[in-house]
PDB file of C-alpha atoms in Angstrom:
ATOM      1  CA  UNK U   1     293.533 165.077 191.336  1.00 61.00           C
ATOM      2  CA  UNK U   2     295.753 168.005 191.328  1.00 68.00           C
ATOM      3  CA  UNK U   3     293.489 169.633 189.161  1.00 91.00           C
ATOM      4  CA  UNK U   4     291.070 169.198 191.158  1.00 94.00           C
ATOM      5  CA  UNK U   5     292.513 170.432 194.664  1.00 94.00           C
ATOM      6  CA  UNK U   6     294.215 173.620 192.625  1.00 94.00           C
ATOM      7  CA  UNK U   7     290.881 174.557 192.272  1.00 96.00           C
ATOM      8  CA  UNK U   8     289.462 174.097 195.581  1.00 96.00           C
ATOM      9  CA  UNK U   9     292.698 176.443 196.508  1.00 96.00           C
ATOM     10  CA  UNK U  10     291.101 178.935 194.023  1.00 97.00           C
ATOM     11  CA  UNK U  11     287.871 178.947 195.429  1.00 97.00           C
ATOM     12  CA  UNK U  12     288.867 179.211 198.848  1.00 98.00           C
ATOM     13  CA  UNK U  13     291.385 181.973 197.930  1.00 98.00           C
ATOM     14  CA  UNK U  14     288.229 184.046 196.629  1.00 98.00           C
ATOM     15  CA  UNK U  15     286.380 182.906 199.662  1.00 98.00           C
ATOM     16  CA  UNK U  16     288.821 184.093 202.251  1.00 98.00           C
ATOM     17  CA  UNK U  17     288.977 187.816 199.844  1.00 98.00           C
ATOM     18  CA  UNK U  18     284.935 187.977 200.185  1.00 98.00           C
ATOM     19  CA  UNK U  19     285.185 187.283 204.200  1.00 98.00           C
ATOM     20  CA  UNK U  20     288.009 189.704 204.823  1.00 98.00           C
ATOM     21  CA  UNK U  21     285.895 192.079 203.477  1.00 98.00           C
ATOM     22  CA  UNK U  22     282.735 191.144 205.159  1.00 98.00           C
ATOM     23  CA  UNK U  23     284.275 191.140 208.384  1.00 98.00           C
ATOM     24  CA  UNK U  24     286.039 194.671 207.762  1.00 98.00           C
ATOM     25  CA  UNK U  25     282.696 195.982 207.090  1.00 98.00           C
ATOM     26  CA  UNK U  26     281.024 194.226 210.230  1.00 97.00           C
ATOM     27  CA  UNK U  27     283.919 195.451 212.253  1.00 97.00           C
ATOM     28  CA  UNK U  28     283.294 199.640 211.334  1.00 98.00           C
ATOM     29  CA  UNK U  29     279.591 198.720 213.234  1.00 97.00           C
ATOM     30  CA  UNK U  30     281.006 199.612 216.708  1.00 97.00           C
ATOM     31  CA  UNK U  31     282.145 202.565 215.644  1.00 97.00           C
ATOM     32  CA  UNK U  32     279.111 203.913 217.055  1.00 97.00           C
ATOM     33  CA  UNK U  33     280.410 203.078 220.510  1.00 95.00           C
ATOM     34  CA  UNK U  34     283.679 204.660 220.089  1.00 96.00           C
ATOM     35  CA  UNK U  35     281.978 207.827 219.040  1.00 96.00           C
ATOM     36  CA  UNK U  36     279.554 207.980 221.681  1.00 95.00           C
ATOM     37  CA  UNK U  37     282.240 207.225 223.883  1.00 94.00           C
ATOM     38  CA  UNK U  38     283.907 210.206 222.835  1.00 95.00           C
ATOM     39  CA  UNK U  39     281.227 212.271 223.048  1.00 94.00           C
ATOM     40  CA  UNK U  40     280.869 211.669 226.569  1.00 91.00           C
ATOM     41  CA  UNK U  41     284.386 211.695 226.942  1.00 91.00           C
ATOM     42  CA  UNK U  42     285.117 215.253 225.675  1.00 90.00           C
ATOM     43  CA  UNK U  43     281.729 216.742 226.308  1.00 89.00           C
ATOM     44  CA  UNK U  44     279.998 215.356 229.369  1.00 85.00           C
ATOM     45  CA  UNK U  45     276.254 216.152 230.395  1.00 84.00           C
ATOM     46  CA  UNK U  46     275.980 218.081 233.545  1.00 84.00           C
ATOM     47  CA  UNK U  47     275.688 216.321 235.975  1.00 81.00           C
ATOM     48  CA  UNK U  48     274.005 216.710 239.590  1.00 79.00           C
ATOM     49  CA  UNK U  49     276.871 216.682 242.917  1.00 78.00           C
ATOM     50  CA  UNK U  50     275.221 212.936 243.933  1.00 75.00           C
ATOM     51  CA  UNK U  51     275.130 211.005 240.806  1.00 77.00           C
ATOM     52  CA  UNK U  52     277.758 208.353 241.735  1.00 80.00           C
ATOM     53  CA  UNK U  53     279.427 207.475 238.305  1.00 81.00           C
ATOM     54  CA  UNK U  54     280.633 210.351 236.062  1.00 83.00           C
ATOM     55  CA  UNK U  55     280.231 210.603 232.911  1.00 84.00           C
ATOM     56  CA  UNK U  56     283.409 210.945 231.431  1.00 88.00           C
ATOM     57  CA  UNK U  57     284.142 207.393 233.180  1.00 89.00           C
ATOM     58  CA  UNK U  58     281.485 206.067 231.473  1.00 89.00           C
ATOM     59  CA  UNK U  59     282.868 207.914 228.132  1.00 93.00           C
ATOM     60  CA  UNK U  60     285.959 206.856 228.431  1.00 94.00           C
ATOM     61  CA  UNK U  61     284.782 202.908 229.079  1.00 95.00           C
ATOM     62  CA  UNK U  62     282.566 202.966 226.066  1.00 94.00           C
ATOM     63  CA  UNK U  63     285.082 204.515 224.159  1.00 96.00           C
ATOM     64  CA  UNK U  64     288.093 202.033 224.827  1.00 97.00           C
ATOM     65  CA  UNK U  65     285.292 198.856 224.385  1.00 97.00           C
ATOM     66  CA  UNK U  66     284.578 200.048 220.963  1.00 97.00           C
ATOM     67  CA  UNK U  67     288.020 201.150 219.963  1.00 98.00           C
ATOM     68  CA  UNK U  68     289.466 197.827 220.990  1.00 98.00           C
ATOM     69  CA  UNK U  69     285.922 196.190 219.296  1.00 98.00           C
ATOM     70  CA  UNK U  70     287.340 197.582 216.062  1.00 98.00           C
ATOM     71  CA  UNK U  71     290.932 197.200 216.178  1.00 98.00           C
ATOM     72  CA  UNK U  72     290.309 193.596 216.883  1.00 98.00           C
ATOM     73  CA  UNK U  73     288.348 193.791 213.889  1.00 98.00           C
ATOM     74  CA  UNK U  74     290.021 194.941 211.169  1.00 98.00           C
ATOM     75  CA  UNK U  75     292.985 193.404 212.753  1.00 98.00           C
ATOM     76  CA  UNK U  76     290.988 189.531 212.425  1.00 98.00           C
ATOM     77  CA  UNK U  77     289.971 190.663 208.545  1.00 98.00           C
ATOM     78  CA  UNK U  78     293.925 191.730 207.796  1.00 98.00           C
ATOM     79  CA  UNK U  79     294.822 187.749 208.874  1.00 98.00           C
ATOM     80  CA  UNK U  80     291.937 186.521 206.583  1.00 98.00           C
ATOM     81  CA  UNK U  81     293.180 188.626 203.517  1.00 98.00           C
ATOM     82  CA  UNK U  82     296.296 187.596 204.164  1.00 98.00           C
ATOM     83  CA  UNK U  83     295.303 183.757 204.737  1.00 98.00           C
ATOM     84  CA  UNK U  84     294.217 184.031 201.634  1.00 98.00           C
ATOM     85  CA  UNK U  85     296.827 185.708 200.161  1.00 98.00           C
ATOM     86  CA  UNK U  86     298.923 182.784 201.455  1.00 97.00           C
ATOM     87  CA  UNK U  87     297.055 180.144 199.893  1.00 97.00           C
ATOM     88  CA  UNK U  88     297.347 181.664 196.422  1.00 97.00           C
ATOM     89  CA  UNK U  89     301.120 181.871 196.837  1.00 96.00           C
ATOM     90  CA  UNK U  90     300.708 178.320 198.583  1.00 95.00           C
ATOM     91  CA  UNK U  91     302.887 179.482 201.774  1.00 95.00           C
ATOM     92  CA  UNK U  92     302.650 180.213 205.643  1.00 96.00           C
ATOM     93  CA  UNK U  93     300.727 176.560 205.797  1.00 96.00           C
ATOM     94  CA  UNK U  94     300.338 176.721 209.453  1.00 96.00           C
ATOM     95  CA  UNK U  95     299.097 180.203 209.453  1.00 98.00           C
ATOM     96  CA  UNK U  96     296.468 179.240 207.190  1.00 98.00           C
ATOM     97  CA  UNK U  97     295.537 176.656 209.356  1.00 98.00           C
ATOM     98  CA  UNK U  98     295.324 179.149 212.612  1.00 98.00           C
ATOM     99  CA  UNK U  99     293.488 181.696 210.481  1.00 98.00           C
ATOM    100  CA  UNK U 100     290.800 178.471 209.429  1.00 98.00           C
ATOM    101  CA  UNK U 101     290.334 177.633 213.441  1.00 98.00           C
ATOM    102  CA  UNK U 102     289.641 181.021 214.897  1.00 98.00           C
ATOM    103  CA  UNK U 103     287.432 181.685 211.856  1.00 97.00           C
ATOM    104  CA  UNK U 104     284.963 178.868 213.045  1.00 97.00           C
ATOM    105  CA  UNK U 105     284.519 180.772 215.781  1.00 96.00           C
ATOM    106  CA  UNK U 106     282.446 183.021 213.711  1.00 95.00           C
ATOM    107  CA  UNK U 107     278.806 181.219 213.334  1.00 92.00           C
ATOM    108  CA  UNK U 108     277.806 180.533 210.603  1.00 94.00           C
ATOM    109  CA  UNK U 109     280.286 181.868 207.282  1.00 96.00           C
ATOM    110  CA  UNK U 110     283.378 181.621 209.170  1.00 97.00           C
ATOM    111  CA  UNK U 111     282.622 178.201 210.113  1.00 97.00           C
ATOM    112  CA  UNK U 112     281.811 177.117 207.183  1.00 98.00           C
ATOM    113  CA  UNK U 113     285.086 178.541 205.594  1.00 98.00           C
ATOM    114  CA  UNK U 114     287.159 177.337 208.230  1.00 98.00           C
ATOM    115  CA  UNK U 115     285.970 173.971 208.401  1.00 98.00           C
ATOM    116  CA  UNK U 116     286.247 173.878 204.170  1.00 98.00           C
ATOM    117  CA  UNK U 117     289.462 175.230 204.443  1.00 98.00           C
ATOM    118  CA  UNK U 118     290.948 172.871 207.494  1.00 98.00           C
ATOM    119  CA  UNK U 119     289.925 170.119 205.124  1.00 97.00           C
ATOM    120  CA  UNK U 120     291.500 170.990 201.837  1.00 97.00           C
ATOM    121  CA  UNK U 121     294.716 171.801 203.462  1.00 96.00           C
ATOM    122  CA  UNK U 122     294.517 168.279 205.401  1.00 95.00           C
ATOM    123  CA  UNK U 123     294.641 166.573 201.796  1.00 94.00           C
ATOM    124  CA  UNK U 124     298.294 165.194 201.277  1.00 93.00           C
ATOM    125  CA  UNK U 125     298.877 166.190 197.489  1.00 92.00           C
ATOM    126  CA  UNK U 126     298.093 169.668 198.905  1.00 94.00           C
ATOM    127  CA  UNK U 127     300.418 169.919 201.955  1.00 94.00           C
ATOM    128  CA  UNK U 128     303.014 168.910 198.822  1.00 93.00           C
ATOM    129  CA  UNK U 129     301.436 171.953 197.212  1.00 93.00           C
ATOM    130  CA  UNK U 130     302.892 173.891 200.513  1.00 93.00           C
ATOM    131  CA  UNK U 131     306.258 172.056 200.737  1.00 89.00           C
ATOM    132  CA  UNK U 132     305.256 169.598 203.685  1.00 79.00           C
ATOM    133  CA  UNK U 133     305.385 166.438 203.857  1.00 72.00           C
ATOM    134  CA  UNK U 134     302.618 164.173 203.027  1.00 57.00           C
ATOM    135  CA  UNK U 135     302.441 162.009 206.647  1.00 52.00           C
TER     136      UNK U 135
END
């Protein structure tokens, strides 16, 4: 049996490496925003004496949105790499848990991965794998 959940911790290890990286490259898309943003920001249109929302505002909204888009991110594919850094090394048990639950919020692979992963670390010869106790 521990055969057997040593290599469902493999898997999943490789699994949370592919989905960090998936979700690093999903995260660059609104990069587009930010730069838009920007351009807005630093080099507005003209703009007539009665149009009622400038456009650095609107530069400098679209700018933030996407910047914080990103950040958020990369920052969300950092804790998957290192979720699955963690189960290699078999530590930070409830972080890998945590990282699992806010990754089913991500229809349909994070799901997927999340629930997989909630349920191999619920098995009791693996929370022994992570130094907790079996109850």
């Amino acid at each position: 049996m521990m055969d057997k959940d040593a290599e469902h911790l493999r898997l999943l290890v490789i699994a949370h490496y592919v989905y960090a990286a998936m979700v690093a490259l999903f995260a660059c898309i609104p990069i587009i925003h930010l730069t838009i943003g920007l351009v807005f920001l630093l080099n507005p249109p003209p703009q007539s004496p009665g149009d009622p929302f400038p456009a650095q505002a609107f530069g400098a909204i679209f700018a933030t949105i996407g910047a914080v888009l990103v950040l958020a991110g990369w920052t969300f594919a950092a804790c998957v790499f290192v979720a699955g850094r963690s189960l290699a090394a078999r530590r930070r048990y409830t972080f890998c848990i945590v990282v699992a639950a806010i990754s089913c919020l991500l229809v349909p692979v994070g799901t997927v991965l999340g629930v997989l992963t909630i349920i191999v670390l619920q098995r009791p010869p693996v929370r022994a794998m992570f130094g907790r106790d079996s109850a």
